[in-house]
Coordinates of C-alpha atoms in Angstrom, one line a residue:
X1 CA 111.2 107.9 105.4
X2 CA 107.8 109.6 106.3
X3 CA 106.1 108.9 103.0
X4 CA 103.5 106.5 104.9
X5 CA 102.4 109.4 106.9
X6 CA 101.4 112.0 104.4
X7 CA 98.9 113.8 106.8
X8 CA 101.5 114.4 109.7
X9 CA 104.3 117.1 109.7
X10 CA 107.6 115.9 110.9
X11 CA 110.4 118.0 112.5
X12 CA 113.6 116.8 114.1
X13 CA 112.9 116.0 117.8
X14 CA 115.3 118.9 118.9
X15 CA 113.1 121.5 117.0
X16 CA 109.9 120.0 118.2
X17 CA 111.1 120.0 121.9
X18 CA 112.1 123.6 121.4
X19 CA 108.6 124.6 120.1
X20 CA 107.0 122.8 123.0
X21 CA 109.2 124.6 125.5
X22 CA 108.5 127.9 123.7
X23 CA 104.8 127.3 124.3
X24 CA 105.3 126.8 128.2
X25 CA 105.8 123.0 128.4
X26 CA 108.5 122.0 130.7
X27 CA 110.8 119.5 128.9
X28 CA 113.2 119.0 131.8
X29 CA 111.9 115.3 132.2
X30 CA 113.0 114.4 128.7
X31 CA 116.5 116.2 129.0
X32 CA 116.9 114.5 132.6
X33 CA 115.9 111.2 131.2
X34 CA 118.4 111.8 128.1
X35 CA 121.3 112.2 130.6
X36 CA 120.1 109.0 132.4
X37 CA 120.2 107.1 129.1
X38 CA 123.7 108.5 128.3
X39 CA 125.1 107.3 131.5
X40 CA 123.4 103.8 131.5
X41 CA 124.3 103.0 127.9
X42 CA 127.9 103.9 128.4
X43 CA 127.9 101.1 131.1
X44 CA 126.7 98.7 128.5
X45 CA 129.4 99.8 126.0
X46 CA 127.3 102.3 123.9
X47 CA 129.0 105.6 123.9
X48 CA 127.4 107.4 120.9
X49 CA 123.7 107.9 121.1
X50 CA 121.2 108.4 118.3
X51 CA 121.4 112.4 117.6
X52 CA 118.2 114.1 118.2
X53 CA 118.3 115.7 114.8
X54 CA 117.9 112.1 113.3
X55 CA 114.8 111.6 115.2
X56 CA 111.8 112.8 113.2
X57 CA 108.8 113.6 115.4
X58 CA 105.4 113.9 113.7
X59 CA 102.5 116.0 114.8
X60 CA 100.2 118.8 113.3
X61 CA 98.3 116.1 111.4
X62 CA 95.6 116.9 108.9
X63 CA 93.8 113.7 109.5
X64 CA 90.8 113.9 111.8
X65 CA 91.1 111.8 114.9
X66 CA 94.8 110.9 114.2
X67 CA 96.5 109.5 117.4
X68 CA 100.1 109.2 117.9
X69 CA 102.7 107.7 120.2
X70 CA 105.1 104.7 120.5
X71 CA 102.6 102.2 119.0
X72 CA 101.4 104.3 116.1
X73 CA 101.4 102.5 112.7
X74 CA 104.6 102.5 110.5
X75 CA 107.2 104.1 112.8
X76 CA 110.3 103.1 114.4
X77 CA 114.0 102.9 113.7
X78 CA 115.2 103.0 109.9
X79 CA 118.5 100.9 110.0
X80 CA 119.7 101.9 106.5
X81 CA 119.1 105.5 106.8
X82 CA 120.0 105.5 110.6
X83 CA 116.9 107.8 111.4
X84 CA 114.1 107.1 113.7
X85 CA 110.4 108.0 112.8
X86 CA 108.1 108.6 115.7
X87 CA 104.9 110.6 116.6
X88 CA 103.8 112.7 119.4
X89 CA 101.7 110.9 122.0
X90 CA 98.1 111.8 122.0
X91 CA 95.9 113.6 119.5
X92 CA 98.1 114.7 116.6
X93 CA 96.0 117.7 115.2
X94 CA 98.0 120.3 117.2
X95 CA 101.8 121.1 117.5
X96 CA 101.9 120.7 121.2
X97 CA 100.8 117.6 123.3
X98 CA 97.6 117.6 125.2
X99 CA 99.3 116.0 128.1
X100 CA 103.0 117.2 128.1
X101 CA 104.2 115.0 130.9
X102 CA 102.9 111.7 129.2
X103 CA 104.1 112.8 125.8
X104 CA 107.6 113.6 127.1
X105 CA 107.9 110.1 128.7
X106 CA 106.6 108.4 125.6
X107 CA 109.2 110.2 123.5
X108 CA 111.9 109.4 126.0
X109 CA 110.9 105.6 125.8
X110 CA 110.9 105.7 122.0
X111 CA 114.2 107.5 122.0
X112 CA 115.8 105.1 124.5
X113 CA 114.6 102.1 122.6
X114 CA 115.8 103.4 119.2
X115 CA 119.2 104.4 120.6
X116 CA 119.7 100.7 121.2
X117 CA 118.8 99.9 117.7
X118 CA 121.1 102.5 116.5
X119 CA 124.0 101.1 118.6
X120 CA 123.4 97.5 117.9
X121 CA 126.2 95.9 115.9
X122 CA 125.3 95.5 112.2
X123 CA 127.0 93.9 109.2
X124 CA 125.9 94.4 105.6
X125 CA 127.0 92.8 102.3
X126 CA 126.1 93.6 98.8
X127 CA 123.8 91.0 97.2
X128 CA 123.1 91.7 93.6
X129 CA 123.9 95.4 94.0
X130 CA 121.5 95.7 97.1
X131 CA 122.6 96.3 100.6
X132 CA 121.6 93.3 102.7
X133 CA 122.0 93.0 106.5
X134 CA 123.6 89.7 107.6
X135 CA 123.9 90.6 111.3
X136 CA 121.9 92.7 113.8
X137 CA 123.2 92.5 117.3
X138 CA 123.3 88.7 118.1
X139 CA 121.0 87.6 115.3
X140 CA 122.5 86.5 111.9
X141 CA 120.9 86.2 108.5
X142 CA 121.9 84.3 105.4
X143 CA 122.2 86.4 102.1
X144 CA 119.1 84.4 101.1
X145 CA 117.2 85.8 103.8
X146 CA 117.1 82.8 106.3
X147 CA 117.3 83.9 109.9
X148 CA 119.4 82.3 112.6
X149 CA 116.2 81.6 114.7
X150 CA 112.6 80.8 113.7
X151 CA 109.5 82.8 114.3
X152 CA 107.7 81.9 117.5
X153 CA 104.3 80.0 117.2
X154 CA 101.3 82.3 117.2
X155 CA 100.1 82.8 120.7
X156 CA 103.3 81.4 122.4
X157 CA 103.8 82.7 125.8
X158 CA 107.5 82.2 125.6
X159 CA 110.1 83.0 123.0
X160 CA 112.9 81.1 121.1
X161 CA 113.3 84.0 118.5
X162 CA 116.4 86.2 118.8
X163 CA 114.5 89.1 117.2
X164 CA 112.0 89.0 120.1
X165 CA 114.7 88.5 122.7
X166 CA 116.6 91.7 121.4
X167 CA 113.4 93.8 120.9
X168 CA 112.3 92.8 124.5
X169 CA 115.8 93.6 126.0
X170 CA 115.8 97.1 124.3
X171 CA 112.2 98.0 125.4
X172 CA 112.9 96.7 129.1
X173 CA 115.9 98.9 129.3
X174 CA 114.1 101.9 127.6
X175 CA 111.1 101.5 129.8
X176 CA 113.2 101.2 133.0
X177 CA 114.9 104.6 132.3
X178 CA 111.5 106.0 131.6
X179 CA 110.0 104.7 134.8
X180 CA 112.9 106.0 136.9
X181 CA 112.5 109.6 135.2
X182 CA 108.9 109.6 135.9
X183 CA 109.6 109.1 139.6
X184 CA 112.4 111.6 139.6
X185 CA 110.3 114.3 138.0
X186 CA 107.1 113.7 139.9
X187 CA 105.0 112.6 136.7
X188 CA 102.2 110.5 138.0
X189 CA 99.7 108.1 136.4
X190 CA 96.6 110.0 134.8
X191 CA 93.2 109.3 136.1
X192 CA 91.6 108.7 132.7
X193 CA 91.6 105.1 131.5
X194 CA 93.6 105.9 128.1
X195 CA 96.1 108.1 130.1
X196 CA 96.4 105.2 132.6
X197 CA 97.1 102.4 130.3
X198 CA 99.6 104.6 128.2
X199 CA 101.5 105.5 131.3
X200 CA 101.7 102.0 132.6
X201 CA 102.9 101.1 129.1
X202 CA 105.9 103.6 128.9
X203 CA 106.8 102.7 132.5
X204 CA 106.6 99.0 132.2
X205 CA 104.0 98.5 134.8
X206 CA 101.0 97.2 132.9
X207 CA 98.9 94.6 134.9
X208 CA 97.5 91.3 133.4
X209 CA 94.0 93.1 133.3
X210 CA 95.6 96.0 131.3
X211 CA 96.7 93.6 128.8
X212 CA 93.6 91.5 128.4
X213 CA 90.6 93.6 129.5
X214 CA 88.2 95.1 126.8
X215 CA 89.9 93.9 123.7
X216 CA 88.1 94.5 120.5
X217 CA 88.1 92.4 117.5
X218 CA 87.8 95.3 115.2
X219 CA 89.1 98.6 116.7
X220 CA 86.5 101.3 115.9
X221 CA 88.8 104.4 115.8
X222 CA 92.6 105.3 116.0
X223 CA 92.6 105.3 119.9
X224 CA 91.2 101.9 120.1
X225 CA 93.6 100.6 117.4
X226 CA 96.4 102.1 119.3
X227 CA 95.4 100.4 122.7
X228 CA 95.0 97.1 120.7
X229 CA 98.5 97.3 119.3
X230 CA 99.9 98.3 122.8
X231 CA 98.4 95.2 124.2
X232 CA 99.7 93.0 121.4
X233 CA 103.2 94.4 121.7
X234 CA 103.1 93.7 125.5
X235 CA 102.1 90.2 125.1
X236 CA 104.1 89.4 122.0
X237 CA 107.3 91.0 123.1
X238 CA 107.6 92.2 126.6
X239 CA 105.9 89.3 128.4
X240 CA 107.8 86.6 126.2
X241 CA 111.0 88.3 127.0
X242 CA 110.2 88.3 130.8
X243 CA 109.4 84.6 130.5
X244 CA 112.6 84.0 128.7
X245 CA 114.6 85.6 131.5
X246 CA 112.8 83.8 134.2
X247 CA 113.3 80.4 132.3
X248 CA 117.1 80.9 131.6
X249 CA 118.2 83.1 134.6
X250 CA 115.9 82.6 137.6
X251 CA 117.0 85.0 140.4
X252 CA 119.6 86.4 137.9
X253 CA 117.4 87.9 135.3
X254 CA 119.1 91.4 135.5
X255 CA 122.5 89.9 135.0
X256 CA 121.3 88.0 131.9
X257 CA 119.6 91.2 130.6
X258 CA 122.8 93.2 130.9
X259 CA 124.8 90.6 129.2
X260 CA 122.3 90.5 126.3
X261 CA 122.4 94.2 125.8
X262 CA 126.3 94.3 126.0
X263 CA 126.4 91.5 123.3
X264 CA 123.7 93.2 121.2
X265 CA 125.9 96.4 121.2
X266 CA 129.2 94.6 120.6
X267 CA 127.8 91.8 118.3
X268 CA 130.2 89.4 120.3
X269 CA 128.1 86.3 121.6
X270 CA 131.0 84.6 123.4
X271 CA 130.2 86.2 126.7
X272 CA 126.4 85.2 126.7
X273 CA 127.3 81.8 125.4
X274 CA 129.7 81.2 128.2
X275 CA 127.1 82.4 130.8
X276 CA 124.4 80.2 129.5
X277 CA 126.8 77.3 129.2
X278 CA 127.8 77.5 132.7
X279 CA 124.2 77.2 133.9
X280 CA 122.4 75.0 131.4
X281 CA 125.3 73.0 129.7
X282 CA 127.3 73.2 126.5
X283 CA 125.6 74.5 123.3
X284 CA 122.7 76.3 125.2
X285 CA 122.7 79.2 122.9
X286 CA 122.7 77.4 119.7
X287 CA 120.3 74.7 121.0
X288 CA 117.8 77.2 122.2
X289 CA 117.8 79.5 119.1
X290 CA 119.4 77.9 116.0
X291 CA 116.9 76.5 113.4
X292 CA 118.1 73.7 111.0
X293 CA 116.8 75.8 108.1
X294 CA 119.6 78.2 108.8
X295 CA 122.0 75.7 107.1
X296 CA 119.6 74.7 104.4
X297 CA 120.4 75.3 100.6
X298 CA 118.9 78.7 99.5
X299 CA 115.9 77.0 97.8
X300 CA 115.1 74.8 100.8
X301 CA 113.3 75.8 104.0
X302 CA 113.3 79.6 103.4
X303 CA 109.7 79.8 104.6
X304 CA 110.8 79.1 108.2

């Protein structure tokens, strides 16, 4: 699971947090946020969280200039292994974070996000001896690989893709818990530009200027590459999901958001379908997301 990061050393998050605490870092914010995640997700129907021992947290890198955090390349939840691979936010050469408060918030955001992936309804079948996922949350996939909904056009400001909707819902919830934790434990926005944009990212408070200002065609180092990926993720996932909520649930965004997350956890689309039908007419869910290629024969339309 960590083969793509040969330069970093990975430890279970529980061990890494203990090392941080042993060096004097106050990890209370993470554990306080963890309690908030447990309470909130139980309301949504998720009673079992991803064990911290199954979260591999990388640091102590041998690569000069290595920079980690939520937007580090090739990390996230591994659904077949049921493990999460993440990295410490900030420079990765050491074994403790340079800015502990921000690193704890970044880890909390990643953990809360991946707990929802861990708790999402999944169904697998065997195709040619290979385990193939045919359901994830409220999204479905043919054994041939054809997804229920099509990819969004490049640069689209809105979404009609269930993968983006579910990813956006998971991150909106994770960042809400992180934002509330930052307030509760008095972790404030750093003064430096990099710390400022990272703090706004983990707390879901990025401005339009944060997303568009100073973008580089070719990032010159890992820090610049990290910031560019942060901005692309914000525009391609979180902003599209926010537009989706405003389109289909004006003045009821949080109601629709909660229904979506509960449906992703249970895998039952009946509640969200009825809610959308009541406001936008029968067949809204399928009319919004379903692509005709989903019903095509295996050798037709698979590129969609």
